[in-house]
Amino acid sequence: MKSNRSIDTSLRERHTILNFLEQLTKENVSADELTEIGTTLRAAGRRALSPLFRRLWREKDGAVISRYTFLLSFFEDDGWLEQLIQLALTRKDLEEPGRLALIHALAGYGVDVSVPPFTQAIGSGGSLRTTLPRLLDRGEDGLIVFMEEFAAYSLEAQKTIVRELSFVDDPRVVDLFGVLLAFDEPDTHREVVETLGRVRFPGAARLLRHYLYEASGNDRLLAERSLRRLGFLGLDTGDEGAERQFPFHSSWASPPDVSGLSCLLVARWSEEEKLDILFMELHETDGLRDAWGWSGLTPEEYGDILRENAVEETLVAVDYGYVAELVGDSLERSHATGFYLPPEFYVRQRIFAGIDLTPRSYIPHFEGIDLDTADDPSLVAGSAALLDDGYFDGWFFFDSRTRLLAEELEQLGDDPFAREDEPAADRFLERWCRREVVPRLERIVRRLLLTADLMVRSGREKRLVAQTLAVAVSLSRGTVAPHRHPFLRRWLLELIGMVRDARAEGYQFPPTPWDDEDGEWD
């Protein structure tokens, strides 16, 4: 008997459409993938439009909404624009990134969103245009708040916000664009350069011309195109020359401490008798961890800050070029981790105007010193005395790794250090070094090299530099067992003594972090 049934392929097609739409909710969807999905869905026609709009009515993430609305451009205009307008006017549950995504989609499809009912009902363009001037009223603090929130958004939301900034009717928005030009997300950075060509204030052209002094490749082409657009609108008055650069007042740096942290301080004249100040905290693997500062201080106020922060006791005066090299190294390390820089650094890094801050690794060079022969046995033998120098004060403080040391001593019960049992104490040190020191030896060596480098930069005695290098080279070569190395042994014995005294006094050690591989001593 002949069957009248035909094979139903609609279920498979529906599953394919839903799978494609679900794929767009993931991060890092490329432009090529979007185009490929749009081309595929276009073939399905209205069968794809219905589930696409169901998603648009439910989705709250601005980046995903941007991708969904982008797909609409692949379909014939068969009523979907009216649906999108109705959706944008009806949804009241969206936060600003979602509202901005909708308003820009409508603007891209030819809808005038600068007039009611969009400015009232959607609140996206109107919201940012209203709230940003109030934020800019707060000066640098407002810029920092903006960057804190901006860095937390997805890439698509960042680009949407940047585009919306061109509609803000406040000349101070140019200052914000100046901060965003330093933002280190490549796609967002390109969006900033391109959007500057639509900012209707003369300061935008001036900002682009200053940017051209350091731009290259595609970024330069984008900047030139934005400048041509502003020139066509009569907003570019021509090259006004390089921006005036004020001299640096002073620069300071600290040696790295036991956890790989160091601090930098830069002070630079900003105008007559006024100083801008920037503190930076660097980490040997994470890069630039924190930044904070002040603007427009008098020399007297700057002196107060130096005293309040004990700068002259904990940092040493260095050349600003050296600080720039260390900052470039920290930027390289920050980019490698995939995290954005501290928001305040974006706002205050103009203090380095005219200075090359290209992210790049910094390797100390010791002119006139042959590192191949630096591990002089006599210098290594006396290296325990290095720990008396103030440059090594940061090797002695209580942290999560010290807590582990305290717990290890607690588990021993019968303390070999208390009863002066040399063999037992030696076994403890050997075991501790094997488990906690040897895996981190490469970082310890780099800390020593950076400390020796700072000694050279600050004019310390040559023998002190030579002895620090001798320790670094001998540890890197493993010529002496770590628990027998004079420098490491004294360091650990003094830490153990500090721990024993603290335990006797009932001191509570800091808790161990959630993942101690990122704890101290690393």
PDB file of N, CA, C and O in Angstrom, residues 13 82 146 181 185 207 229 257 264 277 283 309 368 371 375 382 385 403 405 439 507 511:
ATOM      1  N   GLU A  13      14.369  22.306  10.802  1.00  0.00           N
ATOM      2  CA  GLU A  13      14.647  23.705  10.499  1.00  0.00           C
ATOM      3  C   GLU A  13      14.420  24.578  11.727  1.00  0.00           C
ATOM      4  O   GLU A  13      15.222  25.476  12.020  1.00  0.00           O
ATOM      5  N   GLU A  82       8.094  47.920  12.063  1.00  0.00           N
ATOM      6  CA  GLU A  82       6.997  48.351  12.922  1.00  0.00           C
ATOM      7  C   GLU A  82       6.976  47.534  14.209  1.00  0.00           C
ATOM      8  O   GLU A  82       6.715  48.078  15.295  1.00  0.00           O
ATOM      9  N   PHE A 146      32.290  56.971  35.648  1.00  0.00           N
ATOM     10  CA  PHE A 146      31.880  56.521  34.310  1.00  0.00           C
ATOM     11  C   PHE A 146      32.744  55.347  33.855  1.00  0.00           C
ATOM     12  O   PHE A 146      32.229  54.338  33.355  1.00  0.00           O
ATOM     13  N   LEU A 181      39.910  57.410  24.548  1.00  0.00           N
ATOM     14  CA  LEU A 181      40.937  57.132  23.538  1.00  0.00           C
ATOM     15  C   LEU A 181      42.054  56.251  24.091  1.00  0.00           C
ATOM     16  O   LEU A 181      42.777  55.606  23.321  1.00  0.00           O
ATOM     17  N   GLU A 185      40.587  48.260  24.845  1.00  0.00           N
ATOM     18  CA  GLU A 185      39.835  47.248  24.103  1.00  0.00           C
ATOM     19  C   GLU A 185      39.861  47.673  22.638  1.00  0.00           C
ATOM     20  O   GLU A 185      39.275  48.690  22.278  1.00  0.00           O
ATOM     21  N   LEU A 207      41.235  67.021  19.527  1.00  0.00           N
ATOM     22  CA  LEU A 207      41.606  65.742  20.155  1.00  0.00           C
ATOM     23  C   LEU A 207      42.125  64.751  19.118  1.00  0.00           C
ATOM     24  O   LEU A 207      43.125  64.055  19.338  1.00  0.00           O
ATOM     25  N   ARG A 229      35.561  64.262   8.073  1.00  0.00           N
ATOM     26  CA  ARG A 229      34.130  64.458   8.291  1.00  0.00           C
ATOM     27  C   ARG A 229      33.886  65.748   9.074  1.00  0.00           C
ATOM     28  O   ARG A 229      32.992  66.532   8.757  1.00  0.00           O
ATOM     29  N   ASP A 257      58.063  43.975  46.948  1.00  0.00           N
ATOM     30  CA  ASP A 257      58.032  43.311  48.253  1.00  0.00           C
ATOM     31  C   ASP A 257      57.903  41.807  48.075  1.00  0.00           C
ATOM     32  O   ASP A 257      57.998  41.279  46.960  1.00  0.00           O
ATOM     33  N   LEU A 264      54.675  53.062  42.498  1.00  0.00           N
ATOM     34  CA  LEU A 264      55.272  54.177  41.767  1.00  0.00           C
ATOM     35  C   LEU A 264      54.492  55.447  42.080  1.00  0.00           C
ATOM     36  O   LEU A 264      53.285  55.407  42.338  1.00  0.00           O
ATOM     37  N   ILE A 277      49.273  64.480  40.463  1.00  0.00           N
ATOM     38  CA  ILE A 277      49.974  63.389  41.141  1.00  0.00           C
ATOM     39  C   ILE A 277      49.277  62.071  40.809  1.00  0.00           C
ATOM     40  O   ILE A 277      48.042  61.993  40.776  1.00  0.00           O
ATOM     41  N   HIS A 283      51.936  44.787  40.097  1.00  0.00           N
ATOM     42  CA  HIS A 283      52.168  43.408  40.524  1.00  0.00           C
ATOM     43  C   HIS A 283      52.950  42.690  39.435  1.00  0.00           C
ATOM     44  O   HIS A 283      52.745  42.928  38.242  1.00  0.00           O
ATOM     45  N   ASN A 309      51.919  59.759  53.425  1.00  0.00           N
ATOM     46  CA  ASN A 309      52.107  58.426  52.860  1.00  0.00           C
ATOM     47  C   ASN A 309      53.519  57.888  53.087  1.00  0.00           C
ATOM     48  O   ASN A 309      53.872  56.842  52.522  1.00  0.00           O
ATOM     49  N   GLY A 368      78.255  47.210  32.461  1.00  0.00           N
ATOM     50  CA  GLY A 368      79.550  46.952  33.065  1.00  0.00           C
ATOM     51  C   GLY A 368      79.595  45.760  33.990  1.00  0.00           C
ATOM     52  O   GLY A 368      80.628  45.489  34.614  1.00  0.00           O
ATOM     53  N   LEU A 371      76.773  39.164  34.112  1.00  0.00           N
ATOM     54  CA  LEU A 371      75.928  38.297  34.933  1.00  0.00           C
ATOM     55  C   LEU A 371      76.399  36.848  34.929  1.00  0.00           C
ATOM     56  O   LEU A 371      76.074  36.083  35.849  1.00  0.00           O
ATOM     57  N   ASP A 375      77.737  35.508  40.293  1.00  0.00           N
ATOM     58  CA  ASP A 375      77.501  34.768  41.542  1.00  0.00           C
ATOM     59  C   ASP A 375      78.819  34.451  42.253  1.00  0.00           C
ATOM     60  O   ASP A 375      79.158  33.281  42.486  1.00  0.00           O
ATOM     61  N   GLY A 382      78.032  35.958  52.140  1.00  0.00           N
ATOM     62  CA  GLY A 382      77.657  37.033  53.058  1.00  0.00           C
ATOM     63  C   GLY A 382      76.331  37.676  52.748  1.00  0.00           C
ATOM     64  O   GLY A 382      76.023  38.754  53.276  1.00  0.00           O
ATOM     65  N   ALA A 385      73.323  39.342  55.050  1.00  0.00           N
ATOM     66  CA  ALA A 385      73.349  40.721  55.538  1.00  0.00           C
ATOM     67  C   ALA A 385      72.496  41.653  54.688  1.00  0.00           C
ATOM     68  O   ALA A 385      72.136  42.753  55.137  1.00  0.00           O
ATOM     69  N   ARG A 403      50.524  32.619  56.939  1.00  0.00           N
ATOM     70  CA  ARG A 403      49.549  31.813  57.686  1.00  0.00           C
ATOM     71  C   ARG A 403      49.817  30.324  57.454  1.00  0.00           C
ATOM     72  O   ARG A 403      49.744  29.518  58.389  1.00  0.00           O
ATOM     73  N   LEU A 405      52.628  29.026  56.810  1.00  0.00           N
ATOM     74  CA  LEU A 405      53.819  28.722  57.585  1.00  0.00           C
ATOM     75  C   LEU A 405      53.459  28.515  59.051  1.00  0.00           C
ATOM     76  O   LEU A 405      53.956  27.587  59.706  1.00  0.00           O
ATOM     77  N   PRO A 439      58.881  26.397  43.682  1.00  0.00           N
ATOM     78  CA  PRO A 439      57.951  26.710  42.579  1.00  0.00           C
ATOM     79  C   PRO A 439      57.873  28.205  42.267  1.00  0.00           C
ATOM     80  O   PRO A 439      57.404  28.591  41.201  1.00  0.00           O
ATOM     81  N   TYR A 507      48.194  36.242  68.152  1.00  0.00           N
ATOM     82  CA  TYR A 507      47.883  36.956  66.902  1.00  0.00           C
ATOM     83  C   TYR A 507      47.093  36.049  65.960  1.00  0.00           C
ATOM     84  O   TYR A 507      47.405  34.852  65.799  1.00  0.00           O
ATOM     85  N   PRO A 511      43.296  35.184  56.835  1.00  0.00           N
ATOM     86  CA  PRO A 511      42.756  33.940  56.272  1.00  0.00           C
ATOM     87  C   PRO A 511      43.396  33.613  54.936  1.00  0.00           C
ATOM     88  O   PRO A 511      43.831  34.491  54.194  1.00  0.00           O
TER      89      PRO A 511
END
